[in-house]
CSV table of C-alpha atoms and ligand atoms in Angstrom, one decimal:
chain,number,residue,atom,x,y,z
A,22,MET,CA,68.1,134.8,99.0
A,23,SER,CA,71.7,135.7,99.0
A,24,LEU,CA,73.3,132.5,97.8
A,25,PRO,CA,75.1,132.8,94.5
A,26,SER,CA,73.1,131.0,91.9
A,27,GLU,CA,75.9,128.6,90.8
A,28,ASN,CA,76.0,127.3,94.3
A,29,LYS,CA,72.3,126.4,94.5
A,30,THR,CA,71.6,122.7,94.6
A,31,ASN,CA,69.1,122.2,91.8
A,32,VAL,CA,67.7,118.9,92.9
A,33,ASN,CA,64.3,119.7,91.6
A,34,GLU,CA,65.4,120.8,88.2
A,35,SER,CA,67.5,117.8,87.3
A,36,LEU,CA,64.7,115.2,87.7
A,37,PRO,CA,61.2,114.9,86.2
A,38,GLN,CA,58.3,116.0,88.4
A,39,PRO,CA,55.1,114.7,87.1
A,40,ASN,CA,51.8,116.2,88.2
A,41,GLY,CA,49.0,114.0,89.3
A,42,LEU,CA,49.1,110.2,89.9
A,43,ASP,CA,50.7,107.9,87.3
A,44,ALA,CA,50.2,104.1,86.9
A,45,PHE,CA,52.9,103.4,89.4
A,46,ASP,CA,51.3,105.6,92.1
A,47,ILE,CA,47.9,104.1,91.5
A,48,GLU,CA,49.3,100.5,91.8
A,49,HIS,CA,51.1,101.4,95.1
A,50,GLY,CA,48.3,103.4,96.7
A,51,ILE,CA,50.2,106.7,96.6
A,52,SER,CA,48.1,109.8,97.4
A,53,ASP,CA,48.7,113.1,95.5
A,54,ILE,CA,49.0,115.2,98.7
A,55,GLU,CA,51.5,116.8,101.1
A,56,THR,CA,52.2,114.8,104.3
A,57,PRO,CA,49.3,115.4,106.6
A,58,PRO,CA,50.2,117.1,110.0
A,59,GLU,CA,51.6,114.9,112.7
A,60,VAL,CA,52.2,111.7,110.8
A,61,PRO,CA,55.5,110.1,109.7
A,62,LEU,CA,57.0,111.3,106.4
A,63,SER,CA,56.8,108.6,103.8
A,64,GLY,CA,56.7,107.8,100.1
A,65,GLN,CA,52.9,107.3,100.4
A,66,PHE,CA,52.5,111.1,99.9
A,67,LYS,CA,53.5,112.2,96.5
A,68,LYS,CA,54.2,115.8,97.6
A,69,CYS,CA,56.5,114.7,100.4
A,70,PHE,CA,60.3,114.8,99.6
A,71,ALA,CA,60.3,111.1,100.6
A,72,TYR,CA,58.4,110.2,97.5
A,73,PHE,CA,60.7,112.2,95.3
A,74,THR,CA,63.7,110.7,97.0
A,75,ILE,CA,62.6,107.1,96.8
A,76,ARG,CA,61.1,107.3,93.3
A,77,TYR,CA,64.0,109.3,91.6
A,78,ARG,CA,66.9,110.1,93.9
A,79,LEU,CA,67.7,106.7,95.3
A,80,PRO,CA,67.7,104.9,91.9
A,81,ASN,CA,70.0,107.7,90.7
A,82,ILE,CA,72.3,107.3,93.6
A,83,LEU,CA,72.6,103.6,92.8
A,84,VAL,CA,73.4,104.5,89.2
A,85,SER,CA,76.1,106.9,90.3
A,86,LEU,CA,77.5,104.2,92.6
A,87,LEU,CA,77.7,101.7,89.8
A,88,ASN,CA,79.4,104.2,87.5
A,89,SER,CA,81.8,105.2,90.3
A,90,ILE,CA,82.8,101.6,91.1
A,91,ARG,CA,83.4,100.7,87.4
A,92,GLU,CA,85.5,103.9,87.0
A,93,ASP,CA,87.4,103.3,90.2
A,94,LEU,CA,88.2,99.7,89.3
A,95,LYS,CA,89.4,100.7,85.9
A,96,VAL,CA,91.7,103.4,87.1
A,97,ASN,CA,92.9,101.6,90.3
A,98,PRO,CA,93.3,97.9,89.3
A,99,SER,CA,92.9,95.9,92.5
A,100,ASN,CA,93.1,92.4,93.8
A,101,TYR,CA,89.4,92.0,94.1
A,102,GLU,CA,88.1,88.7,92.6
A,103,GLU,CA,86.3,89.1,89.3
A,104,ALA,CA,83.4,87.0,90.7
A,105,ASP,CA,83.0,89.5,93.6
A,106,ILE,CA,83.0,92.5,91.3
A,107,SER,CA,80.3,90.9,89.1
A,108,PHE,CA,78.3,90.0,92.2
A,109,VAL,CA,78.3,93.5,93.6
A,110,LEU,CA,77.5,95.2,90.3
A,111,GLU,CA,74.6,92.8,89.6
A,112,SER,CA,73.3,93.0,93.1
A,113,ILE,CA,73.2,96.8,93.1
A,114,GLU,CA,71.3,96.6,89.8
A,115,LYS,CA,68.8,94.2,91.4
A,116,LEU,CA,68.5,96.4,94.5
A,117,LYS,CA,67.7,99.3,92.2
A,118,THR,CA,65.0,97.3,90.5
A,119,GLN,CA,63.7,96.4,94.0
A,120,VAL,CA,63.4,100.1,95.0
A,121,GLU,CA,61.9,101.0,91.6
A,122,ASN,CA,59.2,98.3,92.1
A,123,ASN,CA,58.5,99.3,95.7
A,124,GLY,CA,59.8,95.9,96.8
A,125,ARG,CA,59.3,94.5,100.3
A,126,LEU,CA,62.0,94.8,102.9
A,127,GLU,CA,64.0,91.6,103.2
A,128,LYS,CA,66.1,90.6,106.2
A,129,ILE,CA,69.7,91.8,106.2
A,130,ALA,CA,72.3,89.0,105.7
A,131,SER,CA,75.4,90.0,107.6
A,132,LYS,CA,77.9,89.0,110.3
A,133,ALA,CA,78.3,92.5,111.6
A,134,PRO,CA,77.3,93.3,115.2
A,135,ASP,CA,74.2,95.3,114.2
A,136,VAL,CA,72.5,92.4,112.3
A,137,ASP,CA,70.1,91.4,115.1
A,138,ILE,CA,69.1,95.0,115.8
A,139,TRP,CA,68.3,95.5,112.1
A,140,ASN,CA,66.4,92.2,111.7
A,141,ASN,CA,64.4,92.7,114.8
A,142,PHE,CA,63.5,96.1,113.6
A,143,ILE,CA,62.4,94.8,110.2
A,144,ALA,CA,60.5,92.0,111.9
A,145,ASN,CA,58.5,94.5,113.9
A,146,LEU,CA,57.4,96.5,110.8
A,147,PRO,CA,54.1,95.7,109.2
A,148,GLU,CA,54.2,92.5,107.2
A,149,ASN,CA,53.8,94.3,103.9
A,150,ALA,CA,56.5,96.9,104.7
A,151,SER,CA,58.0,98.2,101.4
A,152,PHE,CA,60.1,101.2,100.3
A,153,PHE,CA,57.1,103.5,99.7
A,154,ASN,CA,54.8,102.6,102.6
A,155,ILE,CA,57.1,102.9,105.6
A,156,CYS,CA,58.6,105.9,107.3
A,157,TRP,CA,61.1,107.6,104.9
A,158,LEU,CA,63.9,107.4,107.5
A,159,TYR,CA,63.5,103.6,107.7
A,160,ALA,CA,63.3,103.1,104.0
A,161,GLU,CA,66.4,105.2,103.3
A,162,CYS,CA,68.5,103.8,106.1
A,163,TYR,CA,67.5,100.3,105.0
A,164,LEU,CA,68.8,100.9,101.4
A,165,TYR,CA,72.2,102.0,102.7
A,166,ARG,CA,72.4,99.0,105.0
A,167,ARG,CA,71.5,96.6,102.2
A,168,ILE,CA,74.3,98.1,100.0
A,169,TYR,CA,76.8,97.4,102.7
A,170,SER,CA,75.5,93.8,103.1
A,171,LEU,CA,76.2,93.1,99.4
A,172,PHE,CA,79.9,94.0,99.9
A,173,GLU,CA,80.1,92.1,103.2
A,174,ALA,CA,78.9,89.0,101.3
A,175,THR,CA,82.0,88.9,99.1
A,176,ASN,CA,85.4,87.3,99.7
A,177,THR,CA,87.5,90.2,98.8
A,178,MET,CA,85.4,93.4,98.8
A,179,ALA,CA,84.1,93.6,102.4
A,180,GLN,CA,86.5,96.5,103.2
A,181,TYR,CA,86.1,98.3,99.9
A,182,ASP,CA,84.9,101.9,100.5
A,183,TYR,CA,82.5,102.1,97.6
A,184,PHE,CA,81.6,105.7,98.1
A,185,GLY,CA,85.3,106.6,98.7
A,186,PRO,CA,86.2,107.9,95.3
A,187,GLN,CA,83.2,110.3,95.3
A,188,LYS,CA,84.1,111.6,98.7
A,189,MET,CA,87.7,112.1,97.8
A,190,LYS,CA,86.8,114.0,94.7
A,191,ALA,CA,84.6,116.3,96.8
A,192,LEU,CA,87.5,116.9,99.1
A,193,GLN,CA,89.9,117.7,96.2
A,194,MET,CA,87.4,120.2,94.8
A,195,SER,CA,87.4,122.1,98.0
A,196,ASP,CA,91.2,123.0,98.1
A,197,HIS,CA,90.7,126.6,97.3
A,198,VAL,CA,87.9,127.3,99.8
A,199,MET,CA,89.7,125.3,102.6
A,200,GLU,CA,92.8,127.4,102.1
A,201,GLU,CA,90.7,130.6,102.3
A,202,LEU,CA,89.0,129.5,105.5
A,203,ILE,CA,92.2,128.5,107.3
A,204,GLN,CA,93.7,131.9,106.4
A,205,THR,CA,90.7,134.0,107.3
A,206,THR,CA,90.1,132.3,110.7
A,207,ASP,CA,93.7,132.1,111.9
A,208,ASN,CA,93.9,132.7,115.7
A,209,CYS,CA,90.3,133.7,116.2
A,210,GLU,CA,89.6,134.7,119.8
A,211,ASN,CA,86.9,133.5,122.2
A,212,THR,CA,84.3,136.2,121.6
A,213,CYS,CA,80.6,135.6,120.9
A,214,GLU,CA,81.1,137.1,117.5
A,215,THR,CA,84.0,134.9,116.4
A,216,PHE,CA,82.4,131.8,117.9
A,217,CYS,CA,79.2,132.4,115.9
A,218,HIS,CA,81.2,133.0,112.8
A,219,MET,CA,83.1,129.7,113.2
A,220,LEU,CA,79.9,127.8,114.0
A,221,LYS,CA,78.2,129.2,110.9
A,222,LEU,CA,81.2,128.2,108.7
A,223,ASN,CA,80.6,124.7,110.1
A,224,LEU,CA,76.9,125.0,109.5
A,225,TRP,CA,77.2,126.0,105.8
A,226,GLY,CA,79.8,123.2,105.3
A,227,ASN,CA,76.7,121.0,105.5
A,228,LYS,CA,75.5,122.2,102.1
A,229,CYS,CA,78.1,119.9,100.5
A,230,ASP,CA,76.3,116.6,100.5
A,231,LEU,CA,76.6,113.9,97.8
A,232,SER,CA,73.4,112.3,98.8
A,233,LEU,CA,71.3,115.4,98.0
A,234,SER,CA,73.1,115.8,94.7
A,235,SER,CA,72.5,112.1,93.9
A,236,GLY,CA,76.2,111.5,93.9
A,237,LYS,CA,77.0,114.4,91.5
A,238,ASP,CA,79.9,116.7,92.3
A,239,VAL,CA,79.3,119.4,94.8
A,240,LYS,CA,81.5,122.4,95.3
A,241,PRO,CA,81.6,124.5,98.5
A,242,LEU,CA,80.5,128.1,98.6
A,243,GLU,CA,83.3,130.4,97.3
A,244,ASN,CA,84.2,133.3,99.7
A,245,LEU,CA,82.2,131.6,102.4
A,246,SER,CA,83.9,133.7,105.1
A,247,GLN,CA,82.5,136.9,103.5
A,248,LEU,CA,79.1,135.4,102.9
A,249,ILE,CA,78.5,134.4,106.5
A,250,VAL,CA,76.8,137.7,107.5
A,251,SER,CA,74.6,138.0,104.4
A,252,LEU,CA,73.5,134.4,105.0
A,253,ASN,CA,72.1,135.2,108.4
A,254,THR,CA,68.6,135.8,106.9
A,255,ASN,CA,68.7,132.2,105.6
A,256,ILE,CA,69.1,130.9,109.2
A,257,LEU,CA,65.6,130.5,110.3
A,258,VAL,CA,66.3,129.7,114.0
A,259,ASP,CA,69.6,130.9,115.2
A,260,ASP,CA,70.7,129.9,118.8
A,261,SER,CA,74.4,130.4,118.1
A,262,ALA,CA,74.9,133.1,120.8
A,263,ALA,CA,73.2,130.9,123.3
A,264,ILE,CA,75.5,128.0,122.4
A,265,TRP,CA,78.5,130.2,123.0
A,266,ASN,CA,77.1,131.2,126.4
A,267,CYS,CA,76.5,127.6,127.3
A,268,LEU,CA,80.0,126.5,126.3
A,269,ASN,CA,81.4,129.1,128.6
A,270,GLN,CA,79.6,127.5,131.5
A,271,GLN,CA,80.0,123.9,132.5
A,272,PRO,CA,76.7,121.9,133.0
A,273,ALA,CA,75.7,121.6,136.6
A,274,GLN,CA,75.9,117.8,136.7
A,275,GLN,CA,79.4,117.8,135.4
A,276,GLN,CA,81.0,120.4,137.6
A,277,GLN,CA,82.6,118.0,140.1
A,278,VAL,CA,83.9,115.5,137.5
A,279,ALA,CA,84.9,118.0,134.9
A,280,ASP,CA,88.7,117.7,134.5
A,281,THR,CA,88.0,117.0,130.9
A,282,LYS,CA,85.7,119.2,129.0
A,283,TYR,CA,84.4,117.2,126.0
A,284,VAL,CA,82.6,118.6,123.0
A,285,ASP,CA,81.1,115.9,120.8
A,286,LEU,CA,80.5,116.3,117.1
A,287,ILE,CA,78.1,113.8,115.6
A,288,CYS,CA,79.5,114.1,112.1
A,289,ASP,CA,77.8,114.2,108.8
A,290,ASN,CA,79.5,114.5,105.5
A,291,ALA,CA,83.2,113.9,104.6
A,292,GLY,CA,84.9,116.3,102.2
A,293,PHE,CA,84.4,119.9,102.8
A,294,GLU,CA,82.1,119.5,105.8
A,295,LEU,CA,84.5,117.3,107.6
A,296,PHE,CA,87.2,119.9,107.0
A,297,THR,CA,84.9,122.5,108.7
A,298,ASP,CA,84.4,120.1,111.6
A,299,LEU,CA,88.2,120.0,112.1
A,300,LEU,CA,88.5,123.7,111.8
A,301,PHE,CA,85.7,124.2,114.4
A,302,GLY,CA,87.4,121.6,116.6
A,303,GLN,CA,90.7,123.5,116.4
A,304,TYR,CA,88.9,126.7,117.4
A,305,LEU,CA,87.3,125.0,120.4
A,306,LEU,CA,90.7,123.7,121.6
A,307,GLN,CA,92.6,127.0,121.0
A,308,ASN,CA,90.1,128.9,123.0
A,309,ALA,CA,89.8,126.3,125.8
A,310,LEU,CA,86.1,125.8,125.0
A,311,ALA,CA,86.9,122.1,124.9
A,312,LYS,CA,89.8,120.0,126.2
A,313,VAL,CA,88.8,117.1,124.0
A,314,VAL,CA,86.8,117.1,120.8
A,315,ARG,CA,85.3,113.7,120.0
A,316,TYR,CA,84.2,112.9,116.4
A,317,HIS,CA,81.4,110.4,116.1
A,318,VAL,CA,81.5,108.7,112.7
A,319,LYS,CA,79.6,106.0,110.8
A,320,ALA,CA,80.7,102.4,111.0
A,321,MET,CA,80.0,101.8,107.3
A,322,PRO,CA,79.7,103.8,104.1
A,323,TRP,CA,76.4,105.8,104.6
A,324,PHE,CA,74.2,108.2,102.7
A,325,VAL,CA,77.0,108.5,100.1
A,326,SER,CA,79.1,111.1,101.7
A,327,ASP,CA,78.8,110.4,105.5
A,328,THR,CA,82.1,110.4,107.4
A,329,THR,CA,83.7,107.1,108.4
A,330,ALA,CA,86.9,106.7,110.5
A,331,GLN,CA,88.7,105.9,107.2
A,332,ASP,CA,87.6,109.3,105.8
A,333,ILE,CA,89.2,111.1,108.8
A,334,HIS,CA,92.5,109.2,108.2
A,335,LYS,CA,92.3,109.9,104.4
A,336,THR,CA,91.5,113.5,104.9
A,337,LEU,CA,94.4,114.0,107.3
A,338,LYS,CA,96.7,112.2,104.9
A,339,TYR,CA,95.5,114.4,102.0
A,340,LEU,CA,96.0,117.6,103.9
A,341,ASP,CA,99.3,116.5,105.5
A,342,GLY,CA,100.8,115.8,102.1
A,343,HIS,CA,99.3,118.7,100.2
A,344,LYS,CA,101.5,121.0,98.0
A,345,SER,CA,99.8,124.1,99.6
A,346,HIS,CA,101.7,124.8,102.8
A,347,VAL,CA,98.5,126.3,104.3
A,348,LEU,CA,96.6,123.0,104.0
A,349,ARG,CA,99.7,121.0,104.9
A,350,ASP,CA,100.3,122.9,108.2
A,351,PHE,CA,96.6,122.6,109.1
A,352,GLY,CA,96.7,118.9,108.3
A,353,LYS,CA,99.8,118.4,110.5
A,354,ARG,CA,98.2,120.4,113.4
A,355,CYS,CA,95.1,118.2,113.2
A,356,SER,CA,97.1,115.0,113.0
A,357,LYS,CA,99.0,116.1,116.1
A,358,TYR,CA,95.7,116.8,118.0
A,359,PHE,CA,94.7,113.2,117.2
A,360,GLU,CA,98.1,111.9,118.3
A,361,GLU,CA,97.8,113.8,121.6
A,362,GLY,CA,94.2,112.8,122.2
A,363,ALA,CA,92.8,116.4,122.0
A,364,PHE,CA,90.9,115.2,119.0
A,365,GLN,CA,89.5,111.7,119.2
A,366,ILE,CA,87.5,109.4,117.0
A,367,ALA,CA,84.7,108.3,119.3
A,368,GLU,CA,84.4,104.5,120.0
A,369,GLU,CA,82.8,102.9,116.9
A,370,SER,CA,79.0,102.7,117.3
A,371,TYR,CA,76.6,100.9,114.9
A,372,PHE,CA,73.7,102.9,116.5
A,373,TRP,CA,74.3,105.7,114.0
A,374,THR,CA,73.6,103.4,111.1
A,375,THR,CA,70.5,101.8,112.6
A,376,PRO,CA,67.1,103.2,111.5
A,377,TYR,CA,66.3,104.2,115.1
A,378,GLU,CA,65.3,107.8,116.0
A,379,PHE,CA,67.5,109.2,118.7
A,380,TYR,CA,64.7,109.1,121.4
A,381,ARG,CA,65.1,105.3,121.2
A,382,MET,CA,68.9,105.5,122.0
A,383,SER,CA,68.6,105.1,125.8
A,384,GLU,CA,66.7,101.8,125.2
A,385,ILE,CA,68.6,100.4,122.2
A,386,ASN,CA,72.1,101.5,123.1
A,387,PRO,CA,72.2,102.7,126.8
A,388,LYS,CA,76.0,102.8,126.8
A,389,LEU,CA,76.2,105.3,124.0
A,390,TYR,CA,73.6,107.4,125.7
A,391,LYS,CA,75.6,107.3,128.9
A,392,ASP,CA,78.9,108.2,127.0
A,393,LEU,CA,77.2,111.1,125.3
A,394,SER,CA,76.0,112.4,128.7
A,395,THR,CA,79.6,113.1,129.8
A,396,SER,CA,79.9,115.8,127.2
A,397,SER,CA,79.6,119.5,127.7
A,398,LEU,CA,77.8,119.8,124.4
A,399,LEU,CA,76.7,117.5,121.6
A,400,VAL,CA,76.7,119.0,118.1
A,401,PHE,CA,74.5,117.1,115.7
A,402,LYS,CA,75.6,117.9,112.2
A,403,GLY,CA,73.4,117.9,109.2
A,404,ASP,CA,70.0,116.9,107.8
A,405,LEU,CA,70.0,113.2,108.5
A,406,ASN,CA,70.9,113.7,112.2
A,407,TYR,CA,68.1,116.3,112.4
A,408,ARG,CA,65.7,113.8,110.9
A,409,LYS,CA,66.7,111.3,113.5
A,410,LEU,CA,66.4,113.9,116.3
A,411,LEU,CA,62.8,114.7,115.2
A,412,GLY,CA,62.0,111.2,113.9
A,413,ASP,CA,61.0,112.0,110.3
A,414,PHE,CA,57.7,113.2,111.6
A,415,ASN,CA,55.6,116.0,110.2
A,416,TRP,CA,55.6,118.2,113.3
A,417,ASN,CA,54.1,121.7,113.1
A,418,PHE,CA,56.8,124.1,112.2
A,419,SER,CA,56.1,126.0,115.4
A,420,ASP,CA,56.4,123.0,117.7
A,421,ASP,CA,58.9,123.3,120.4
A,422,PHE,CA,62.3,121.6,119.8
A,423,ARG,CA,62.3,120.0,123.2
A,424,LYS,CA,58.8,118.4,122.6
A,425,CYS,CA,60.0,117.1,119.2
A,426,LEU,CA,63.0,115.3,120.7
A,427,ARG,CA,60.6,113.2,122.8
A,428,GLY,CA,62.8,113.0,125.9
A,429,PHE,CA,66.2,112.7,124.1
A,430,ASN,CA,68.5,114.9,126.2
A,431,PRO,CA,71.6,113.0,127.3
A,432,THR,CA,73.2,116.5,127.9
A,433,ARG,CA,73.1,119.9,126.3
A,434,LEU,CA,72.8,119.5,122.6
A,435,CYS,CA,72.5,121.6,119.4
A,436,THR,CA,71.9,121.0,115.8
A,437,LEU,CA,73.6,122.6,112.8
A,438,ARG,CA,71.5,121.7,109.8
A,439,THR,CA,71.0,123.1,106.3
A,440,ILE,CA,67.4,122.1,105.4
A,441,LYS,CA,67.2,119.3,102.9
A,442,GLY,CA,64.1,117.5,103.9
A,443,ASP,CA,60.5,118.7,104.7
A,444,LEU,CA,60.5,118.7,108.4
A,445,LEU,CA,61.2,121.4,110.8
A,446,CYS,CA,60.3,122.7,114.3
A,447,GLY,CA,60.9,125.6,116.6
A,448,LEU,CA,60.1,128.2,113.8
A,449,LYS,CA,58.6,131.5,114.8
A,450,PRO,CA,57.1,132.8,111.5
A,451,GLU,CA,57.7,136.4,112.6
A,452,SER,CA,61.4,135.7,112.7
A,453,VAL,CA,61.5,134.8,109.0
A,454,LYS,CA,63.5,137.7,107.6
A,455,CYS,CA,63.6,136.6,104.0
A,456,PRO,CA,60.6,138.0,102.0
A,457,ASP,CA,60.7,135.3,99.4
A,458,LEU,CA,60.6,132.6,102.0
A,459,ALA,CA,57.8,134.4,104.0
A,460,ARG,CA,55.7,134.4,100.8
A,461,GLN,CA,56.3,130.7,100.2
A,462,LEU,CA,55.5,129.9,103.8
A,463,SER,CA,52.2,131.9,103.6
A,464,LEU,CA,51.3,129.9,100.5
A,465,GLY,CA,52.1,126.6,102.3
A,466,LYS,CA,54.8,125.7,99.8
A,467,ASN,CA,57.7,123.6,100.8
A,468,ASP,CA,60.1,123.5,97.8
A,469,TRP,CA,62.6,125.7,99.7
A,470,MET,CA,63.1,122.8,102.1
A,471,PHE,CA,64.9,120.6,99.6
A,472,THR,CA,67.7,122.9,98.6
A,473,GLY,CA,70.1,123.3,101.6
A,474,ASN,CA,69.8,127.1,101.1
A,475,TYR,CA,68.1,127.6,104.5
A,476,ALA,CA,69.3,126.4,107.8
A,477,VAL,CA,68.7,126.1,111.5
A,478,ILE,CA,70.9,126.3,114.6
A,479,GLN,CA,68.9,125.0,117.5
A,480,LEU,CA,70.0,124.4,121.1
A,481,LEU,CA,68.5,122.3,123.9
A,482,LEU,CA,69.8,122.9,127.4
B,30,F1X,O1,72.6,114.5,106.5
B,30,F1X,P1,72.8,115.4,105.3
B,30,F1X,O2,74.1,115.0,104.6
B,30,F1X,O3,72.8,116.8,105.6
B,30,F1X,O4,71.6,115.2,104.3
B,30,F1X,C1,71.3,113.9,103.9
B,30,F1X,C2,70.3,114.0,102.8
B,30,F1X,O5,70.8,114.5,101.6
B,30,F1X,O6,69.7,112.8,102.6
B,30,F1X,C3,68.3,112.9,102.7
B,30,F1X,C4,67.7,112.3,101.5
B,30,F1X,O7,68.5,111.4,100.9
B,30,F1X,C5,67.9,114.3,102.9
B,30,F1X,O8,67.1,114.4,103.9
B,30,F1X,C6,69.1,115.0,103.1
B,30,F1X,O9,69.1,116.1,102.3
């Protein structure tokens, strides 16, 4: 492992990890086993990261949220009604208790356009559906949708970006590394080597994730540009050269209509990762690998640090007004790309914040599927998008990426994911170059999957 130790995400050290079953587990029918092969990941299996997440991480995320809201409202006095503030704080406490007691999933109360999709989804789950007994993906998405519904129910706080302060802090902590990357990647040419370098900077940007750290501050890797080569052994599947080849050729079905060459980034985290998305977008434009880069963002605050449209605006404003001329110039350039339409925020879609796996997209949101099919390449960023591509299912590690996508293939697509959950496919054990990991794999251990220290870059043509 070549990651500097101060940058490792010590998720497992900060929280208790009891062995064997405790009273809670027995009451809720939890088994003290790994997820069996070819079943959905869920909190039913104590050795699945889902259990650890629901039992410890989600309550901690809610505590961090309560602290962050209290702090923010103290520092930035607002016009929010006192009654609304009390309501959201109390409701988040109640939600925490509900998670901690493995509560049943209630219907979502909301006026937003996704409410029927959500409530139909919930209605189709087994009657006793609760946080620990349903698929991890569903339980976790449900929690974030419930949080949003609490704010929606108020008179004055519906627009409040309750994860905003945590995201802004993460961006501010990245100044130094952002400057370094802008300077070291200035005017990179269109060669396979530089493309792979840019792609990998973008990949490792995904290590910075406030959901994995339970809302605690995360700093990007220092000297990332220099680390990229040594980090190659941590990339377990690396299709980056094939991605470069594919971007240098237009897909057959688009050759007649292809005045505009779109590359679509299905974004993940705001803060440092979003910065790397912009940097990668600039590289694509400067080298004519895309005419337009479309950024797909979440329609509501999501998984703590996920990017919303507001985050893009705030990031541009932050960079644009920065005292460092390097960051300021970059911010101005990106703002101009947006003004000219070379960068675009894709049309808002609530699909990204449904619990649906992507193979269901063509049925649930055919318009989005069709829009995505106009792209030269879809880049799915991060762990949650990977979970939705594979459907939070315990595939065999060696299963083919195409098989695991279950027919989802609107156009060519790739995934840039640092591994933060116990699911994976497309792995050839002989291509694992890292001795420590090879040993863990041979012992059937999966702790390495929760750290973000390993990654995959996978392509589907
Ligand atoms: O999508 P991201 O930001 O890369 O990761 C999201 C994430 O932190 O949330 C999930 C658990 O809460 C994990 O699977 C994953 O690590």
